[in-house]
Amino acid sequence: MSNLLGKYAIAGVGHSKLGKVPEMGPIGMFAVAARNAIADAGLTKADVDGLITRGPDDVYCHHQRVGEALGLNVTYSTSTDNGGASQVLGVAMACMAIDAGLCNTAVVGFGRDTWSRTHRTEAARKRVNIGIQNQGEFGPEFGWFGAPSNYAVSARRHMKLYGTTKEQLGHIAVAFREHASRNPNAFFQKPLTIEEYLGARMIVDPLCLYDCSIYIDGAAAVVVTSAERAKDLKNPPAYIMGFGFGNRLSGWFEESNMLTTGAKEAGEAAYRMAGIGPDDVDTAQLYDCFTQMVLLQLEDYGFCGKGEGGPFAASGALRLGGRLPTNTSGGQLSEGHTEGMLQIVEGVRQVRHEHGPDRQVKDAEIALVSGHGGNTACQSAMILARDAS
Amino acid sequence: MSEYTKPLPYPTIESEPFWEGCKRRELLLPQCRQCRGYWFPPGSTCPHCWSTEWDWTKASGRGRIHSFGVYHRAYHPGFEGEIPYVFAVIQLDEGPRMVSNVVNESPDKLECDQPVEVVFEDVTEDVTLYKFMPAA
């Protein structure tokens, strides 16, 4: 394959109503997000010939259901299965499909009714919990349930080896909440103090309530097309300068994978394709399912050394105006969890200089956007830029 | 025995012998005949050298707490009376790591890399779980 540096771009972004959306299902929200993204690009339904999707795990052939809702026939389409690493992967797959001549303009998106599923009724909440966790072995029988456990053991091991503190993790949550206070779409907009963070109830010690992202209902989507075409559309393109992946499939507990993640390989590949390094990144939109995952990525993407994520976060680097303004929408910790799709949207908006002065990273030229998921094994990274060179 | 309300393991064709071993107070690990490596969870192919020639070997039952967490929220009604409880990733002396509970010690006395040893707990007539406690 030829070097894809700057050949493709995100031409439009959109999302559904976010937060509590009990009146709509995940496919419906996805359709709204796709419509909004296509309109944002200044394109129409007839222009779309690719569709890459992800939604709830229990929807078979998810892309067909979304395509049905949109009344779309396309050439290139699939659903992805890398958890929260799927969304950046989907954008990269779109670039590769266009480069191979398989389609010209693809919609990539995610949508899920996670808040409604888990909060509609107390019975629904219990059903979801037990339904997910009551089958299998080597985990549930010991009370090991789901994602918080994985990041709790990572955090404790990091604390043991590097002296990372709970308060340092807290600076991640506090910084993102401060950004969310400038985002009218964020689920939590009330600023959080470090004292409130340290006093919060534990979920899985050492992780407390504010170390965990917030499940919401919502969908977001982007439109990927050639840079050539994107230049003439309604909004300035966000050029895709590089992408990369790291999949430590051997598992979170193996080797040192809970301390150094596939983000290392993902970042190295993305930087290499883009011809840049971590010092060139103006803003990062990182996959923040938990504060601990942000800490690991700050190290693995090379913004600081291994073991230095805690002091880096506590230095104020992540705040707007800091050295590396990160998750400027509030991220999944405060804006809401859409498996990283809103991180891509925010990366695009930052390099387009779309925000007002309170939320815009001044002179942002380059954004790093990441994804993470798939039983904690999968990482994806993408570099977006304001200019194609 | 009063009714057991926590989740029970759903063994697979590849893990059944492991659970049978627990009933006999034996912690079994697959060990490769070719490279002598161990692995966990059980599977039919050695993940180190891809050999399919291997044996169930009785492990020492000794290891260290690689890391651990303390649940302060019950995600399953069976654990409501247990919180706070400790779960851990145990680094076995043989090499593999496994998820389990650390029992017989208060959570605030535990540390990463602390030595532990296996204990078995018959939770129903058919199921015995492997857990760990601080080594003597």
Short mmCIF file of C-alpha atoms in Angstrom, two decimals:
data_model
loop_
_atom_site.label_atom_id
_atom_site.label_comp_id
_atom_site.label_asym_id
_atom_site.label_seq_id
_atom_site.Cartn_x
_atom_site.Cartn_y
_atom_site.Cartn_z
CA MET A 1 0.00 0.00 0.00
CA SER A 2 1.19 3.51 -0.75
CA ASN A 3 1.90 5.95 2.06
CA LEU A 4 -1.46 7.33 3.10
CA LEU A 5 -0.06 10.42 4.84
CA GLY A 6 -2.47 13.26 4.20
CA LYS A 7 -4.34 11.50 1.39
CA TYR A 8 -7.56 11.14 3.36
CA ALA A 9 -9.53 13.38 5.67
CA ILE A 10 -12.47 13.58 7.98
CA ALA A 11 -14.86 15.90 6.15
CA GLY A 12 -17.76 15.94 8.58
CA VAL A 13 -18.66 15.09 12.16
CA GLY A 14 -21.95 14.71 14.00
CA HIS A 15 -23.64 13.27 17.01
CA SER A 16 -27.09 12.54 18.37
CA LYS A 17 -28.54 13.96 21.54
CA LEU A 18 -26.22 12.79 24.34
CA GLY A 19 -26.85 11.78 27.91
CA LYS A 20 -30.25 10.39 28.82
CA VAL A 21 -32.11 9.66 25.59
CA PRO A 22 -34.86 7.25 26.63
CA GLU A 23 -36.98 8.05 23.57
CA MET A 24 -34.52 6.56 21.09
CA GLY A 25 -32.66 3.28 20.62
CA PRO A 26 -29.01 2.86 19.66
CA ILE A 27 -29.68 2.38 15.94
CA GLY A 28 -31.92 5.43 15.86
CA MET A 29 -29.30 7.58 17.57
CA PHE A 30 -26.68 6.30 15.13
CA ALA A 31 -28.88 7.31 12.19
CA VAL A 32 -29.22 10.83 13.58
CA ALA A 33 -25.46 11.08 14.13
CA ALA A 34 -24.75 9.86 10.59
CA ARG A 35 -27.26 12.31 9.11
CA ASN A 36 -25.66 15.16 11.05
CA ALA A 37 -22.13 14.16 10.01
CA ILE A 38 -23.09 13.94 6.34
CA ALA A 39 -24.79 17.34 6.52
CA ASP A 40 -21.73 18.77 8.32
CA ALA A 41 -19.63 17.63 5.34
CA GLY A 42 -22.08 19.26 2.92
CA LEU A 43 -22.77 15.89 1.33
CA THR A 44 -25.95 13.89 0.78
CA LYS A 45 -27.06 10.29 1.18
CA ALA A 46 -26.22 9.62 -2.49
CA ASP A 47 -22.55 10.39 -1.81
CA VAL A 48 -22.12 7.65 0.80
CA ASP A 49 -20.80 4.30 -0.45
CA GLY A 50 -19.09 3.00 2.68
CA LEU A 51 -20.38 2.30 6.20
CA ILE A 52 -18.33 1.02 9.15
CA THR A 53 -20.13 0.73 12.46
CA ARG A 54 -20.10 -0.48 16.00
CA GLY A 55 -22.88 -0.67 18.55
CA PRO A 56 -24.07 -2.89 21.37
CA ASP A 57 -22.38 -6.29 21.34
CA ASP A 58 -25.72 -8.07 21.22
CA VAL A 59 -26.73 -6.67 17.81
CA TYR A 60 -25.79 -9.13 15.09
CA CYS A 61 -24.46 -7.61 11.85
CA HIS A 62 -24.79 -4.14 13.30
CA HIS A 63 -23.86 -2.29 10.10
CA GLN A 64 -26.80 -3.86 8.28
CA ARG A 65 -29.20 -2.60 10.94
CA VAL A 66 -27.76 0.90 10.71
CA GLY A 67 -27.81 0.81 6.90
CA GLU A 68 -31.43 -0.31 7.00
CA ALA A 69 -32.33 2.61 9.25
CA LEU A 70 -30.60 4.99 6.82
CA GLY A 71 -32.00 3.28 3.69
CA LEU A 72 -28.46 2.87 2.37
CA ASN A 73 -26.93 0.51 -0.17
CA VAL A 74 -23.14 0.76 -0.18
CA THR A 75 -20.19 -1.13 -1.61
CA TYR A 76 -17.98 -1.37 1.49
CA SER A 77 -19.44 -2.13 4.91
CA THR A 78 -18.72 -4.02 8.11
CA SER A 79 -19.08 -3.90 11.90
CA THR A 80 -15.95 -3.82 14.04
CA ASP A 81 -15.21 -5.83 17.16
CA ASN A 82 -12.20 -4.27 18.91
CA GLY A 83 -14.25 -2.69 21.67
CA GLY A 84 -13.32 0.95 22.20
CA ALA A 85 -10.37 0.60 19.82
CA SER A 86 -12.89 0.04 17.01
CA GLN A 87 -13.69 3.63 16.19
CA VAL A 88 -10.19 4.81 15.19
CA LEU A 89 -9.75 1.43 13.52
CA GLY A 90 -12.94 2.12 11.53
CA VAL A 91 -11.56 5.44 10.25
CA ALA A 92 -8.32 3.70 9.21
CA MET A 93 -10.29 0.92 7.51
CA ALA A 94 -12.22 3.58 5.59
CA CYS A 95 -8.95 5.17 4.38
CA MET A 96 -7.62 1.78 3.28
CA ALA A 97 -10.86 0.86 1.53
CA ILE A 98 -10.93 4.16 -0.35
CA ASP A 99 -7.25 3.73 -1.24
CA ALA A 100 -8.01 0.28 -2.62
CA GLY A 101 -10.78 1.71 -4.77
CA LEU A 102 -13.54 -0.07 -2.85
CA CYS A 103 -15.52 3.06 -1.97
CA ASN A 104 -15.19 6.85 -2.08
CA THR A 105 -16.93 8.27 0.98
CA ALA A 106 -17.51 6.30 4.15
CA VAL A 107 -19.45 6.97 7.33
CA VAL A 108 -17.84 5.60 10.49
CA GLY A 109 -19.74 5.66 13.76
CA PHE A 110 -20.81 4.25 17.08
CA GLY A 111 -24.04 4.34 19.04
CA ARG A 112 -25.27 2.77 22.23
CA ASP A 113 -28.11 3.24 24.72
CA THR A 114 -25.95 2.39 27.69
CA TRP A 115 -27.54 4.77 30.19
CA SER A 116 -31.06 3.59 29.39
CA ARG A 117 -30.03 -0.07 29.45
CA THR A 118 -28.60 0.18 32.89
CA HIS A 119 -30.87 2.76 34.49
CA ARG A 120 -34.31 2.42 32.90
CA THR A 121 -35.47 0.39 35.89
CA GLU A 122 -33.76 -1.17 38.88
CA ALA A 123 -34.73 -4.60 37.52
CA ALA A 124 -33.10 -3.80 34.18
CA ARG A 125 -29.99 -2.69 35.98
CA LYS A 126 -29.72 -5.96 37.88
CA ARG A 127 -30.54 -8.01 34.79
CA VAL A 128 -27.76 -6.38 32.80
CA ASN A 129 -25.24 -6.87 35.56
CA ILE A 130 -26.05 -10.50 36.20
CA GLY A 131 -26.65 -11.32 32.54
CA ILE A 132 -23.18 -10.18 31.56
CA GLN A 133 -21.36 -11.68 34.45
CA ASN A 134 -22.98 -14.93 35.36
CA GLN A 135 -21.41 -17.00 32.61
CA GLY A 136 -17.82 -17.97 32.28
CA GLU A 137 -15.06 -18.98 34.62
CA PHE A 138 -11.84 -17.71 36.20
CA GLY A 139 -13.41 -14.38 37.19
CA PRO A 140 -17.09 -14.06 38.18
CA GLU A 141 -16.88 -16.84 40.78
CA PHE A 142 -14.31 -14.70 42.61
CA GLY A 143 -16.39 -11.55 42.34
CA TRP A 144 -14.25 -10.22 39.50
CA PHE A 145 -16.71 -8.22 37.44
CA GLY A 146 -15.87 -6.21 34.42
CA ALA A 147 -13.69 -3.32 33.56
CA PRO A 148 -12.98 -1.50 36.86
CA SER A 149 -11.06 -4.52 38.17
CA ASN A 150 -8.61 -4.50 35.29
CA TYR A 151 -7.70 -0.85 35.77
CA ALA A 152 -7.63 -1.20 39.56
CA VAL A 153 -4.91 -3.87 39.39
CA SER A 154 -3.02 -1.79 36.83
CA ALA A 155 -3.21 1.29 39.06
CA ARG A 156 -2.06 -0.56 42.16
CA ARG A 157 0.89 -2.15 40.35
CA HIS A 158 1.81 1.26 38.88
CA MET A 159 1.66 2.78 42.36
CA LYS A 160 3.89 0.00 43.72
CA LEU A 161 6.56 0.28 41.00
CA TYR A 162 6.58 4.02 40.35
CA GLY A 163 5.15 5.63 43.46
CA THR A 164 2.13 6.97 41.61
CA THR A 165 -0.46 8.43 43.98
CA LYS A 166 -4.21 8.53 44.12
CA GLU A 167 -4.07 12.32 44.07
CA GLN A 168 -2.10 12.26 40.81
CA LEU A 169 -4.83 10.14 39.23
CA GLY A 170 -7.31 12.65 40.58
CA HIS A 171 -5.75 15.46 38.58
CA ILE A 172 -6.83 13.65 35.42
CA ALA A 173 -10.47 13.54 36.55
CA VAL A 174 -10.37 17.15 37.76
CA ALA A 175 -8.82 18.49 34.52
CA PHE A 176 -11.34 16.74 32.29
CA ARG A 177 -14.23 17.92 34.46
CA GLU A 178 -12.99 21.46 34.14
CA HIS A 179 -13.11 21.05 30.36
CA ALA A 180 -16.61 19.55 30.60
CA SER A 181 -17.77 22.67 32.42
CA ARG A 182 -17.20 24.47 29.09
CA ASN A 183 -19.15 21.87 27.09
CA PRO A 184 -22.96 22.23 27.15
CA ASN A 185 -23.33 18.62 25.92
CA ALA A 186 -21.34 17.12 28.78
CA PHE A 187 -23.13 14.83 31.22
CA PHE A 188 -21.27 16.34 34.20
CA GLN A 189 -20.60 20.08 34.02
CA LYS A 190 -20.13 20.98 37.66
CA PRO A 191 -16.42 21.41 38.40
CA LEU A 192 -14.79 18.80 40.62
CA THR A 193 -12.20 19.64 43.27
CA ILE A 194 -9.30 17.39 44.21
CA GLU A 195 -10.77 17.24 47.74
CA GLU A 196 -14.09 15.99 46.37
CA TYR A 197 -12.20 13.43 44.29
CA LEU A 198 -10.21 12.16 47.28
CA GLY A 199 -13.36 11.97 49.41
CA ALA A 200 -15.42 10.03 46.86
CA ARG A 201 -16.63 6.53 47.55
CA MET A 202 -14.48 3.68 46.36
CA ILE A 203 -15.74 1.45 43.56
CA VAL A 204 -12.83 -0.96 43.27
CA ASP A 205 -10.01 0.36 45.46
CA PRO A 206 -7.76 2.10 44.41
CA LEU A 207 -10.33 3.43 41.93
CA CYS A 208 -13.12 5.65 43.18
CA LEU A 209 -16.29 6.96 41.57
CA TYR A 210 -14.50 9.74 39.67
CA ASP A 211 -11.90 7.37 38.20
CA CYS A 212 -14.69 5.75 36.17
CA SER A 213 -16.25 7.04 32.96
CA ILE A 214 -19.96 7.77 32.75
CA TYR A 215 -22.23 5.57 30.66
CA ILE A 216 -24.59 7.58 28.49
CA ASP A 217 -26.99 7.14 25.63
CA GLY A 218 -25.51 8.58 22.48
CA ALA A 219 -24.09 8.14 19.03
CA ALA A 220 -21.47 9.94 16.99
CA ALA A 221 -20.24 9.57 13.44
CA VAL A 222 -17.67 10.97 11.02
CA VAL A 223 -17.40 11.13 7.23
CA VAL A 224 -14.13 9.95 5.66
CA THR A 225 -13.21 10.82 2.10
CA SER A 226 -10.18 11.77 0.01
CA ALA A 227 -8.28 14.90 0.98
CA GLU A 228 -8.74 16.10 -2.59
CA ARG A 229 -12.50 15.92 -2.29
CA ALA A 230 -12.64 17.14 1.31
CA LYS A 231 -10.90 20.41 0.39
CA ASP A 232 -13.92 21.56 -1.61
CA LEU A 233 -16.59 20.66 0.93
CA LYS A 234 -18.49 22.74 3.45
CA ASN A 235 -16.07 22.63 6.41
CA PRO A 236 -12.29 22.59 6.66
CA PRO A 237 -10.99 19.01 6.50
CA ALA A 238 -9.17 17.32 9.34
CA TYR A 239 -6.38 15.58 7.47
CA ILE A 240 -5.54 12.05 8.55
CA MET A 241 -1.74 12.06 8.79
CA GLY A 242 -1.17 8.70 10.37
CA PHE A 243 -2.67 5.81 12.25
CA GLY A 244 -1.38 2.78 14.05
CA PHE A 245 -2.43 -0.16 16.17
CA GLY A 246 -1.11 -2.28 18.97
CA ASN A 247 -2.94 -5.41 20.03
CA ARG A 248 -1.42 -7.17 23.02
CA LEU A 249 -3.75 -10.11 22.58
CA SER A 250 -1.89 -12.32 25.04
CA GLY A 251 -3.89 -10.48 27.69
CA TRP A 252 -3.86 -7.77 30.31
CA PHE A 253 -2.36 -10.01 33.00
CA GLU A 254 0.46 -11.32 30.83
CA GLU A 255 4.00 -9.96 30.80
CA SER A 256 3.92 -6.23 31.60
CA ASN A 257 0.79 -5.51 29.56
CA MET A 258 -1.09 -3.87 32.44
CA LEU A 259 1.73 -1.29 32.70
CA THR A 260 2.90 -0.84 29.10
CA THR A 261 0.04 -1.22 26.65
CA GLY A 262 -0.35 -1.68 22.91
CA ALA A 263 -0.59 2.12 22.79
CA LYS A 264 3.21 2.06 22.57
CA GLU A 265 3.15 0.20 19.25
CA ALA A 266 0.05 2.11 18.08
CA GLY A 267 1.72 5.46 18.77
CA GLU A 268 5.03 4.53 17.19
CA ALA A 269 3.28 3.44 14.00
CA ALA A 270 1.05 6.53 13.86
CA TYR A 271 3.96 8.92 14.49
CA ARG A 272 6.06 7.13 11.85
CA MET A 273 3.34 7.40 9.22
CA ALA A 274 2.78 11.07 10.03
CA GLY A 275 6.50 11.84 10.24
CA ILE A 276 6.10 13.51 13.65
CA GLY A 277 6.79 12.80 17.31
CA PRO A 278 4.95 13.35 20.57
CA ASP A 279 6.40 16.87 20.95
CA ASP A 280 4.54 17.93 17.79
CA VAL A 281 1.12 17.07 19.24
CA ASP A 282 -0.89 20.16 20.26
CA THR A 283 -3.83 18.35 21.83
CA ALA A 284 -4.62 14.75 22.77
CA GLN A 285 -8.05 13.17 22.85
CA LEU A 286 -7.36 9.96 24.75
CA TYR A 287 -9.59 7.00 25.43
CA ASP A 288 -10.51 7.54 29.07
CA CYS A 289 -12.63 4.64 30.24
CA PHE A 290 -10.76 5.12 33.55
CA THR A 291 -8.21 7.68 34.78
CA GLN A 292 -5.61 4.90 34.95
CA MET A 293 -5.92 4.28 31.22
CA VAL A 294 -5.15 7.95 30.56
CA LEU A 295 -2.09 7.72 32.80
CA LEU A 296 -0.76 4.70 30.88
CA GLN A 297 -1.38 6.33 27.52
CA LEU A 298 0.42 9.55 28.50
CA GLU A 299 3.47 7.34 28.99
CA ASP A 300 2.94 4.94 26.09
CA TYR A 301 2.33 7.72 23.56
CA GLY A 302 5.60 9.30 24.69
CA PHE A 303 4.29 12.50 26.31
CA CYS A 304 6.35 11.54 29.38
CA GLY A 305 8.53 8.61 30.43
CA LYS A 306 7.29 5.28 31.80
CA GLY A 307 6.32 5.78 35.40
CA GLU A 308 6.10 9.58 35.03
CA GLY A 309 2.39 9.77 34.15
CA GLY A 310 1.38 10.72 37.68
CA PRO A 311 3.63 13.78 38.06
CA PHE A 312 2.87 14.76 34.44
CA ALA A 313 -0.88 14.80 35.14
CA ALA A 314 -0.41 16.61 38.46
CA SER A 315 1.68 19.32 36.74
CA GLY A 316 -1.43 20.72 35.09
CA ALA A 317 -0.21 19.65 31.63
CA LEU A 318 -3.61 18.21 30.69
CA ARG A 319 -5.58 21.42 31.25
CA LEU A 320 -6.56 23.89 28.55
CA GLY A 321 -3.59 26.22 28.49
CA GLY A 322 -1.28 23.46 29.72
CA ARG A 323 1.49 21.70 27.85
CA LEU A 324 -0.85 19.04 26.39
CA PRO A 325 -4.52 20.02 26.62
CA THR A 326 -6.22 16.63 26.78
CA ASN A 327 -9.85 15.56 26.41
CA THR A 328 -11.01 19.10 25.86
CA SER A 329 -14.66 18.01 25.64
CA GLY A 330 -14.52 16.48 29.12
CA GLY A 331 -13.85 13.03 27.73
CA GLN A 332 -15.64 9.89 28.70
CA LEU A 333 -15.04 10.66 32.36
CA SER A 334 -17.27 13.76 32.18
CA GLU A 335 -18.81 14.29 28.72
CA GLY A 336 -19.89 10.66 28.40
CA HIS A 337 -18.76 7.26 27.20
CA THR A 338 -19.36 6.56 23.52
CA GLU A 339 -16.46 4.16 23.08
CA GLY A 340 -14.15 6.89 21.87
CA MET A 341 -16.28 8.19 19.01
CA LEU A 342 -16.70 11.61 20.62
CA GLN A 343 -12.92 11.79 21.05
CA ILE A 344 -12.58 11.65 17.25
CA VAL A 345 -15.25 14.34 16.88
CA GLU A 346 -13.42 16.58 19.37
CA GLY A 347 -10.06 16.02 17.66
CA VAL A 348 -11.60 17.17 14.37
CA ARG A 349 -13.22 20.23 15.96
CA GLN A 350 -9.94 21.26 17.58
CA VAL A 351 -7.91 21.16 14.35
CA ARG A 352 -10.74 22.97 12.56
CA HIS A 353 -10.52 25.72 15.23
CA GLU A 354 -14.25 25.42 15.64
CA HIS A 355 -14.57 26.22 19.34
CA GLY A 356 -14.83 29.52 21.10
CA PRO A 357 -11.79 30.83 23.00
CA ASP A 358 -12.83 29.11 26.25
CA ARG A 359 -12.47 25.62 24.77
CA GLN A 360 -10.25 26.02 21.72
CA VAL A 361 -6.62 24.90 22.00
CA LYS A 362 -4.83 27.96 20.68
CA ASP A 363 -3.30 27.43 17.23
CA ALA A 364 -3.98 23.68 17.35
CA GLU A 365 -2.35 22.12 14.30
CA ILE A 366 -2.04 18.47 15.29
CA ALA A 367 -4.27 16.24 17.43
CA LEU A 368 -3.63 12.70 18.59
CA VAL A 369 -6.81 10.64 19.03
CA SER A 370 -6.78 7.21 20.62
CA GLY A 371 -9.01 4.21 21.11
CA HIS A 372 -8.78 1.31 23.51
CA GLY A 373 -10.78 -1.78 24.31
CA GLY A 374 -11.35 -5.38 23.34
CA ASN A 375 -10.77 -7.08 26.71
CA THR A 376 -8.16 -4.37 27.40
CA ALA A 377 -5.86 -5.77 24.68
CA CYS A 378 -6.52 -3.45 21.75
CA GLN A 379 -5.16 0.04 21.12
CA SER A 380 -5.56 2.37 18.18
CA ALA A 381 -4.11 5.81 17.47
CA MET A 382 -4.66 8.45 14.82
CA ILE A 383 -3.01 11.77 14.01
CA LEU A 384 -5.26 14.54 12.68
CA ALA A 385 -3.91 17.79 11.26
CA ARG A 386 -5.16 21.18 10.12
CA ASP A 387 -2.84 21.13 7.10
CA ALA A 388 -2.00 18.21 4.84
CA SER A 389 1.74 18.90 4.83
CA MET B 1 -24.76 -26.17 53.48
CA SER B 2 -26.92 -23.06 52.99
CA GLU B 3 -27.81 -22.08 49.46
CA TYR B 4 -24.80 -20.71 47.57
CA THR B 5 -25.78 -17.48 45.77
CA LYS B 6 -22.58 -16.39 44.03
CA PRO B 7 -21.79 -17.19 40.41
CA LEU B 8 -20.37 -20.64 39.78
CA PRO B 9 -17.80 -21.41 37.11
CA TYR B 10 -19.06 -22.65 33.75
CA PRO B 11 -16.31 -25.10 32.78
CA THR B 12 -15.43 -25.73 29.15
CA ILE B 13 -14.28 -28.99 27.63
CA GLU B 14 -10.73 -27.71 28.10
CA SER B 15 -11.07 -26.60 31.73
CA GLU B 16 -13.06 -29.48 33.23
CA PRO B 17 -9.96 -31.40 34.41
CA PHE B 18 -8.73 -28.27 36.19
CA TRP B 19 -11.95 -28.02 38.22
CA GLU B 20 -11.88 -31.77 38.93
CA GLY B 21 -8.36 -31.23 40.29
CA CYS B 22 -9.60 -28.51 42.66
CA LYS B 23 -12.06 -31.02 44.15
CA ARG B 24 -9.04 -33.25 44.93
CA ARG B 25 -7.13 -30.26 46.47
CA GLU B 26 -4.79 -30.12 43.49
CA LEU B 27 -4.02 -26.95 41.52
CA LEU B 28 -3.42 -28.31 38.02
CA LEU B 29 -1.71 -26.45 35.20
CA PRO B 30 -1.20 -27.52 31.61
CA GLN B 31 2.52 -28.12 31.01
CA CYS B 32 4.05 -28.52 27.56
CA ARG B 33 6.04 -31.70 26.86
CA GLN B 34 8.09 -29.90 24.24
CA CYS B 35 9.09 -26.57 25.85
CA ARG B 36 8.17 -27.46 29.47
CA GLY B 37 6.25 -24.17 29.77
CA TYR B 38 3.05 -23.74 31.78
CA TRP B 39 -0.02 -21.72 30.92
CA PHE B 40 -3.36 -20.56 32.28
CA PRO B 41 -6.27 -20.46 31.55
CA PRO B 42 -6.35 -24.01 30.18
CA GLY B 43 -6.32 -24.50 26.41
CA SER B 44 -5.42 -27.25 23.98
CA THR B 45 -2.35 -25.60 22.47
CA CYS B 46 0.80 -24.43 24.24
CA PRO B 47 0.79 -20.62 23.75
CA HIS B 48 4.61 -20.59 23.99
CA CYS B 49 5.58 -23.12 21.28
CA TRP B 50 2.18 -24.20 19.84
CA SER B 51 2.71 -27.85 20.67
CA THR B 52 -0.42 -29.90 21.31
CA GLU B 53 1.53 -32.45 23.37
CA TRP B 54 1.12 -31.59 27.05
CA ASP B 55 0.12 -32.90 30.47
CA TRP B 56 -1.82 -31.69 33.48
CA THR B 57 0.81 -31.05 36.17
CA LYS B 58 0.20 -30.38 39.84
CA ALA B 59 1.43 -26.89 40.65
CA SER B 60 3.15 -25.95 43.91
CA GLY B 61 0.23 -23.73 44.90
CA ARG B 62 2.70 -21.01 45.83
CA GLY B 63 2.95 -17.58 44.31
CA ARG B 64 2.85 -13.85 44.87
CA ILE B 65 0.20 -11.16 44.70
CA HIS B 66 1.02 -9.44 41.41
CA SER B 67 -1.65 -6.85 42.10
CA PHE B 68 -5.03 -6.63 43.76
CA GLY B 69 -8.13 -4.53 44.20
CA VAL B 70 -10.81 -4.22 46.83
CA TYR B 71 -14.46 -4.25 45.77
CA HIS B 72 -16.57 -1.71 47.61
CA ARG B 73 -19.56 -2.27 45.38
CA ALA B 74 -21.43 -5.53 44.80
CA TYR B 75 -22.02 -6.08 41.09
CA HIS B 76 -23.79 -9.33 41.90
CA PRO B 77 -26.28 -9.87 44.74
CA GLY B 78 -24.28 -12.88 45.93
CA PHE B 79 -21.48 -10.56 47.02
CA GLU B 80 -23.61 -7.98 48.85
CA GLY B 81 -22.69 -9.38 52.23
CA GLU B 82 -18.98 -9.63 51.38
CA ILE B 83 -17.92 -6.09 50.55
CA PRO B 84 -15.24 -4.99 50.92
CA TYR B 85 -13.57 -8.08 49.46
CA VAL B 86 -10.21 -8.60 47.83
CA PHE B 87 -9.58 -9.96 44.39
CA ALA B 88 -6.09 -10.42 43.08
CA VAL B 89 -3.95 -11.38 40.14
CA ILE B 90 -1.73 -14.15 41.50
CA GLN B 91 1.68 -14.75 39.97
CA LEU B 92 2.26 -18.49 40.41
CA ASP B 93 5.82 -19.71 40.98
CA GLU B 94 5.41 -21.78 37.80
CA GLY B 95 4.88 -18.62 35.73
CA PRO B 96 1.19 -18.25 34.85
CA ARG B 97 -1.05 -15.64 36.46
CA MET B 98 -4.61 -16.28 37.63
CA VAL B 99 -7.47 -14.26 39.11
CA SER B 100 -8.59 -15.30 42.56
CA ASN B 101 -9.42 -14.00 46.04
CA VAL B 102 -7.00 -13.45 48.88
CA VAL B 103 -8.63 -14.62 52.11
CA ASN B 104 -7.72 -14.75 55.79
CA GLU B 105 -6.17 -11.28 55.82
CA SER B 106 -7.49 -7.76 56.14
CA PRO B 107 -7.29 -5.85 52.82
CA ASP B 108 -5.16 -3.05 54.27
CA LYS B 109 -2.41 -5.49 55.28
CA LEU B 110 -1.89 -6.81 51.74
CA GLU B 111 0.88 -5.72 49.39
CA CYS B 112 1.92 -6.36 45.82
CA ASP B 113 4.55 -9.14 45.60
CA GLN B 114 3.50 -10.60 48.96
CA PRO B 115 3.94 -14.44 49.03
CA VAL B 116 0.71 -16.45 49.09
CA GLU B 117 -0.35 -20.09 48.98
CA VAL B 118 -3.42 -21.82 47.65
CA VAL B 119 -6.38 -22.89 49.78
CA PHE B 120 -9.40 -24.78 48.51
CA GLU B 121 -12.99 -24.03 49.39
CA ASP B 122 -15.86 -26.43 48.71
CA VAL B 123 -18.65 -24.00 47.86
CA THR B 124 -21.19 -26.59 46.69
CA GLU B 125 -21.22 -30.37 46.51
CA ASP B 126 -19.94 -30.16 42.93
CA VAL B 127 -17.70 -27.10 42.94
CA THR B 128 -14.45 -26.37 44.75
CA LEU B 129 -12.82 -22.94 44.27
CA TYR B 130 -9.11 -22.17 44.54
CA LYS B 131 -8.25 -19.15 46.68
CA PHE B 132 -5.05 -17.81 48.19
CA MET B 133 -3.93 -16.71 51.64
CA PRO B 134 -0.70 -15.11 52.91
CA ALA B 135 2.06 -17.73 53.03
CA ALA B 136 3.01 -19.00 56.45
#
